[in-house]
Coordinates of C-alpha atoms and ligand atoms in Angstrom, one line a residue:
M167 CA 11.4 8.9 2.0
L168 CA 11.7 5.8 3.9
T169 CA 8.7 4.3 5.9
E170 CA 8.5 2.0 8.4
N171 CA 6.0 -0.2 10.4
P172 CA 7.3 -0.7 13.8
E173 CA 4.9 -3.7 14.5
H174 CA 6.3 -5.8 11.5
G175 CA 9.6 -4.2 11.0
E176 CA 9.6 -3.9 7.5
T177 CA 10.8 -0.7 5.4
T178 CA 9.9 0.5 2.2
A179 CA 11.6 3.1 0.2
T180 CA 9.0 5.6 -1.3
I181 CA 10.3 8.0 -4.8
S182 CA 9.6 10.6 -6.7
T183 CA 9.8 11.2 -10.7
T184 CA 10.9 13.9 -12.5
A185 CA 11.1 14.4 -16.0
A186 CA 14.8 16.1 -17.2
P187 CA 14.1 20.1 -18.0
G188 CA 12.4 20.7 -21.2
A189 CA 11.3 16.8 -21.7
E190 CA 7.8 15.4 -21.7
R191 CA 6.8 13.5 -18.7
K192 CA 5.6 10.0 -19.2
G193 CA 2.4 9.0 -17.1
L194 CA 3.3 6.6 -14.9
T195 CA 3.4 2.4 -15.3
K196 CA 2.5 -0.1 -13.2
K197 CA 6.5 -1.0 -12.5
D198 CA 6.9 2.7 -11.5
I199 CA 4.3 2.3 -9.0
A200 CA 4.3 -1.7 -7.6
A201 CA 7.0 -1.5 -4.9
D202 CA 7.2 -4.9 -2.7
H203 CA 5.7 -8.1 -3.4
P204 CA 1.9 -7.9 -1.8
T205 CA 2.4 -10.3 1.4
W206 CA -1.3 -11.3 1.4
C207 CA -2.7 -14.9 1.1
P208 CA -2.9 -16.2 -2.3
G209 CA -6.6 -15.3 -3.4
C210 CA -6.8 -12.5 -0.8
G211 CA -9.5 -9.9 -2.3
D212 CA -7.1 -6.8 -1.4
F213 CA -5.1 -7.9 -4.5
S214 CA -7.8 -6.4 -6.9
V215 CA -7.7 -3.2 -4.9
L216 CA -4.1 -2.4 -5.2
A217 CA -4.2 -3.7 -8.7
L218 CA -7.1 -1.1 -9.4
Y219 CA -5.9 1.6 -7.4
F220 CA -2.3 1.4 -9.5
K221 CA -4.5 1.4 -12.9
L222 CA -6.4 4.5 -11.8
I223 CA -2.9 6.1 -11.0
E224 CA -1.8 4.9 -14.0
K225 CA -5.1 6.2 -15.9
R226 CA -5.5 9.3 -14.3
K227 CA -1.6 10.2 -14.7
L228 CA -1.3 10.7 -11.3
W229 CA 2.7 11.7 -10.4
H230 CA 4.1 10.5 -7.3
E231 CA 4.7 13.8 -5.7
K232 CA 0.5 14.4 -6.1
I233 CA -0.7 11.6 -4.1
T234 CA -0.3 9.9 -1.2
T235 CA -1.5 6.4 0.5
I236 CA -1.9 6.3 3.8
A237 CA -3.3 3.0 6.0
G238 CA -3.6 1.9 9.7
I239 CA -2.8 -1.4 10.7
G240 CA -4.0 -4.9 9.7
C241 CA -3.7 -7.0 6.5
S242 CA -5.7 -4.4 4.5
S243 CA -3.6 -1.3 6.0
R244 CA -0.4 -3.1 4.5
F245 CA -1.3 -1.9 1.2
P246 CA 0.8 1.9 1.5
Y247 CA 3.9 -1.2 1.4
F248 CA 3.1 -2.3 -1.8
V249 CA 2.7 1.3 -3.8
Q250 CA 6.0 2.9 -4.5
A251 CA 5.1 6.1 -3.8
H252 CA 4.6 8.7 -0.4
G253 CA 2.7 7.2 2.3
A254 CA 2.5 5.7 5.6
H255 CA 1.5 2.7 7.5
Y256 CA 0.4 4.6 10.6
I257 CA -1.5 3.1 14.1
H258 CA -4.3 1.2 14.2
G259 CA -7.8 3.2 13.9
R260 CA -5.7 6.4 13.2
A261 CA -5.0 6.8 9.2
L262 CA -7.5 9.1 9.2
P263 CA -6.6 11.7 11.3
F264 CA -2.9 11.4 9.7
A265 CA -4.5 11.7 6.6
S266 CA -6.2 14.7 7.8
G267 CA -3.3 16.3 8.4
I268 CA -1.7 16.0 4.9
S269 CA -5.0 17.2 3.3
L270 CA -5.2 20.2 5.4
S271 CA -1.9 21.2 4.6
R272 CA -1.4 20.2 1.4
P273 CA -4.6 20.8 -0.8
D274 CA -2.5 19.9 -4.0
L275 CA -2.2 16.5 -3.2
H276 CA -4.9 13.6 -3.7
V277 CA -5.2 11.7 -0.3
F278 CA -5.8 8.3 -0.3
A279 CA -6.4 6.0 2.8
F280 CA -7.1 2.3 3.1
G281 CA -7.9 0.0 5.6
G282 CA -10.1 -2.7 7.1
D283 CA -13.2 -2.9 8.9
G284 CA -11.7 -3.3 12.2
D285 CA -9.4 -0.4 11.5
A286 CA -12.1 1.9 10.4
F287 CA -15.0 1.0 12.2
S288 CA -13.6 -0.5 15.7
I289 CA -10.8 1.1 16.7
G290 CA -11.0 3.9 14.4
G291 CA -14.6 4.4 14.7
N292 CA -14.5 7.5 16.4
H293 CA -12.2 9.1 14.0
F294 CA -14.4 7.9 11.1
T295 CA -17.1 10.0 12.5
H296 CA -15.5 12.9 12.7
T297 CA -13.6 12.9 9.4
A298 CA -16.9 12.5 7.7
R299 CA -18.5 15.0 9.6
K300 CA -15.5 17.9 9.1
N301 CA -15.5 17.0 5.2
I302 CA -12.1 16.8 4.9
K303 CA -10.8 16.2 1.2
M304 CA -9.6 12.5 1.0
T305 CA -10.6 9.2 -0.8
Y306 CA -11.2 6.5 2.2
V307 CA -11.6 3.0 1.1
V308 CA -12.7 0.5 3.5
M309 CA -11.7 -3.0 2.2
D310 CA -14.5 -4.7 4.2
N311 CA -14.0 -8.9 5.0
W312 CA -16.2 -9.0 8.3
V313 CA -13.2 -10.3 10.3
Y314 CA -9.7 -9.1 11.5
G315 CA -7.3 -11.0 9.2
L316 CA -4.3 -9.8 10.6
T317 CA -4.6 -11.2 13.9
K318 CA -6.3 -14.4 13.0
K319 CA -9.9 -14.5 13.1
Q320 CA -11.4 -12.2 15.4
T321 CA -15.3 -10.8 15.4
S322 CA -15.3 -7.4 13.7
P323 CA -17.8 -4.6 13.7
T324 CA -19.1 -5.9 10.5
S325 CA -19.1 -9.7 11.3
P326 CA -22.5 -10.9 11.0
L327 CA -24.8 -12.5 13.5
G328 CA -23.7 -16.2 14.4
F329 CA -20.2 -15.6 12.9
K330 CA -17.6 -18.0 14.7
S331 CA -14.5 -16.6 15.6
K332 CA -11.8 -16.8 18.6
T333 CA -13.5 -14.1 20.0
D334 CA -16.9 -15.4 19.7
Q335 CA -16.8 -19.3 19.7
W336 CA -20.5 -19.6 20.0
G337 CA -21.2 -17.7 17.2
A338 CA -21.0 -13.6 17.4
V339 CA -24.0 -12.4 19.1
D340 CA -23.5 -8.3 18.8
Y341 CA -25.5 -6.6 15.6
P342 CA -23.2 -5.4 13.0
I343 CA -23.0 -2.1 11.5
N344 CA -23.9 -1.1 8.1
P345 CA -20.7 1.0 7.0
I346 CA -22.6 2.7 4.4
K347 CA -25.5 4.0 7.1
Q348 CA -22.6 5.1 9.6
A349 CA -21.1 6.7 6.4
L350 CA -24.1 8.7 6.0
A351 CA -25.5 9.4 9.5
A352 CA -21.7 11.0 10.3
G353 CA -22.3 13.4 7.4
A354 CA -19.9 11.7 4.9
T355 CA -20.6 13.9 1.6
F356 CA -20.2 11.3 -0.9
V357 CA -20.7 7.3 -0.1
A358 CA -20.6 4.1 -2.5
R359 CA -19.8 0.6 -2.3
T360 CA -18.5 -2.2 -4.4
T361 CA -16.6 -5.6 -4.2
A362 CA -13.4 -6.6 -5.4
T363 CA -14.6 -9.0 -7.8
N364 CA -16.3 -6.6 -9.9
P365 CA -12.8 -4.6 -11.1
N366 CA -14.7 -2.2 -13.4
H367 CA -17.1 -1.3 -10.7
V368 CA -14.3 -0.9 -8.2
L369 CA -12.3 1.7 -10.5
Q370 CA -15.5 3.0 -11.7
M371 CA -16.2 4.0 -7.6
M372 CA -12.4 4.8 -6.8
E373 CA -12.5 7.4 -9.8
A374 CA -15.7 9.2 -8.8
A375 CA -14.6 9.3 -5.1
M376 CA -11.1 10.5 -6.2
D377 CA -13.1 13.3 -8.3
H378 CA -15.3 14.3 -5.6
E379 CA -14.5 17.5 -3.6
G380 CA -15.1 16.2 0.0
F381 CA -14.8 13.1 2.2
S382 CA -15.4 10.2 -0.3
F383 CA -15.8 6.9 1.2
V384 CA -15.8 3.4 -0.8
E385 CA -16.8 0.4 1.2
C386 CA -15.6 -2.3 -0.9
L387 CA -15.9 -6.3 0.2
S388 CA -12.8 -8.0 -0.2
E389 CA -12.7 -11.4 0.9
C390 CA -10.6 -12.7 3.3
V391 CA -10.0 -16.4 1.8
E392 CA -8.2 -17.6 5.6
F393 CA -10.6 -16.6 7.4
Y394 CA -13.9 -16.0 6.1
E395 CA -14.1 -17.8 3.0
G396 CA -17.1 -17.5 0.7
A397 CA -18.3 -14.5 3.2
F398 CA -19.1 -12.6 -0.4
D399 CA -20.4 -15.2 -2.5
A400 CA -23.8 -14.1 -2.6
A401 CA -22.7 -11.1 -4.2
N402 CA -20.9 -12.9 -6.9
P403 CA -22.3 -13.9 -10.4
R404 CA -19.5 -16.2 -10.7
K405 CA -20.3 -17.8 -7.4
G406 CA -24.0 -18.3 -8.3
G407 CA -24.7 -14.8 -6.4
V408 CA -25.7 -11.5 -7.5
F409 CA -24.5 -7.9 -8.5
N410 CA -27.4 -5.6 -8.3
E411 CA -26.8 -2.0 -9.0
I412 CA -28.4 0.8 -7.5
P413 CA -31.4 1.6 -9.2
K414 CA -30.6 4.6 -11.9
T415 CA -33.8 6.3 -10.4
H416 CA -32.2 6.6 -7.4
D417 CA -31.5 10.3 -6.2
V418 CA -28.4 10.7 -5.1
T419 CA -28.9 13.7 -2.9
D420 CA -31.7 12.1 -1.2
D421 CA -29.7 11.1 2.1
L422 CA -33.4 9.6 3.4
A423 CA -33.4 7.3 0.4
A424 CA -30.0 6.1 0.5
Y425 CA -30.4 5.3 4.0
K426 CA -33.4 3.0 3.1
L427 CA -31.4 1.5 0.2
A428 CA -28.2 0.7 2.8
G429 CA -30.7 -0.8 4.7
A430 CA -31.3 -4.1 1.9
D431 CA -30.6 -7.3 3.0
F432 CA -27.0 -9.0 1.8
P433 CA -25.6 -8.7 -1.0
G434 CA -27.8 -5.2 -1.2
H435 CA -26.6 -2.7 -3.7
F436 CA -23.7 -1.3 -5.2
G437 CA -22.6 1.9 -6.8
I438 CA -23.4 5.6 -5.6
F439 CA -25.6 5.9 -2.5
Y440 CA -25.1 9.4 -1.8
K441 CA -23.3 12.3 -3.2
V442 CA -23.7 16.0 -2.4
N443 CA -21.4 19.3 -2.5
K444 CA -20.7 21.1 0.5
P445 CA -18.1 23.1 1.6
T446 CA -14.8 21.2 2.8
K447 CA -12.9 21.9 6.4
N448 CA -9.8 22.9 3.6
A449 CA -12.0 25.5 1.8
K450 CA -13.4 26.5 5.0
E451 CA -9.7 27.0 6.8
A452 CA -8.5 28.3 3.4
D453 CA -10.9 31.1 4.1
I454 CA -9.5 31.4 7.5
N455 CA -6.1 31.9 6.9
K456 CA -6.8 34.0 3.7
N457 CA -8.5 36.9 5.7
L458 CA -5.8 36.3 8.5
S459 CA -3.3 36.9 6.0
G460 CA -4.8 40.2 4.9
K461 CA -4.8 41.7 8.4
F462 CA -1.1 40.9 8.7
P463 CA 0.4 41.9 5.3
G464 CA 4.0 40.5 5.3
L465 CA 3.7 38.3 7.9
K466 CA 4.4 34.5 7.4
D467 CA 1.8 32.2 8.7
W468 CA 3.7 30.8 11.6
Q469 CA 4.1 34.5 12.7
I470 CA 0.0 35.1 12.7
L471 CA -0.1 31.7 14.5
Q472 CA 2.5 33.1 17.2
K473 CA 0.8 36.1 17.3
S474 CA -2.2 34.8 18.4
F475 CA -0.3 32.7 21.1
D476 CA 0.9 35.3 22.4
R477 CA -2.4 37.2 23.1
M478 CA -3.4 33.9 24.8
K479 CA -0.5 34.3 27.3
Ligands
TPP763 C1 -3.5 -0.1 19.5 C2 -3.9 -1.6 18.7 N1 -4.8 -2.6 19.0 C3 -4.7 -3.7 18.6 C4 -4.0 -4.2 17.8 C5 -4.0 -5.6 17.5 N2 -4.3 -5.2 15.5 C6 -3.7 -5.2 14.6 S1 -4.4 -5.3 13.1 C7 -6.3 -5.8 14.2 C8 -7.5 -6.0 13.1 C9 -7.5 -5.6 11.8 O1 -8.7 -5.8 11.5 P1 -8.9 -5.4 9.8 O2 -8.9 -3.9 10.2 O3 -10.4 -5.3 9.9 O4 -7.9 -5.7 8.5 P2 -8.4 -6.8 8.2 O5 -6.9 -7.6 9.1 O6 -9.0 -7.9 8.0 O7 -7.8 -6.2 6.5 C10 -5.7 -5.3 15.4 C11 -6.7 -5.4 16.4 C12 -3.0 -3.3 17.1 N3 -2.0 -3.3 16.3 N4 -2.8 -2.1 17.4
SF4_764 S1 -5.7 -13.2 6.4 FE1 -7.2 -12.6 5.1 S2 -7.1 -10.6 4.9 FE2 -5.2 -11.3 5.4 S3 -4.1 -11.5 3.9 FE3 -5.0 -13.5 4.2 S4 -6.8 -13.9 3.0 FE4 -5.9 -11.4 3.3
MG765 MG1 -10.9 -6.9 8.5

């Protein structure tokens, strides 16, 4: 498959690897998964997230044909270009509807979506809400850098008050959203927070998210060294900050406790805020399909659908 981004005119080839019949299939190595050389600025936090995604694929022996990597538009959303696997760099803010279609039609795949704070919470804000409330099975990692990086420094929905940007030359006046609170309020069934400067923790959160049966959301702080340098120093012990994990006593099934925890001043807490099991839209639709196909033995799905359309005429 060849994916193309009309905005940047780039293309990337994606491959599927199969072993010869009878031969044992080896796990993918980083060499098998790495595609184009990432075009991010040296020092960008997004490199770390990509490296850990490769690690996840290697560790969990995910084959090319079993994963898909989807993103919207932004620096962070260039992600699928750098992964040698099936995926798409889609429309700004629309990664989740695209990923939803894949998830609902291909329950055998692990669907991963990546994006930035602008992509997720500005233009894609409504899609975030509805994908979360429908509990569509996928993992969504938002690389939050508190700024629009690709378009060279505009205020994003997570930029703090007073942030000076091209759209707020005198400092941001709009109250920022809190991604964790947003995800909880929307109905996400797995909500976690991590930071690109703590690789082990990023991998841990991505693995737990992938194993969750439902919509799993991970906010990953990822510094834009070009337009918001030092934004997350307070969360980085190597820069004199603190990395506070969520207290072990926290009950991850308690949404109110999670909401309260998410309200802590920056740098706040890192880890899994919320995790509950609730039927997914995938499972509910599969049930509907099963019941209907029982009523129309011998008919294919599209023929049953056609019958419904014919009745509506
Ligand atoms: C419909 C549409 N509106 C606006 C843009 C311009 N645009 C591209 S990326 C972007 C924001 C990117 O910010 P973010 O999602 O935070 O990603 P980052 O670059 O910071 O990783 C904007 C406004 C666009 N590509 N399409
Ligand atoms: S502009 Fe910022 S977000 Fe974009 S690649 Fe450079 S450092 Fe990363
Ligand atoms: Mg951003």
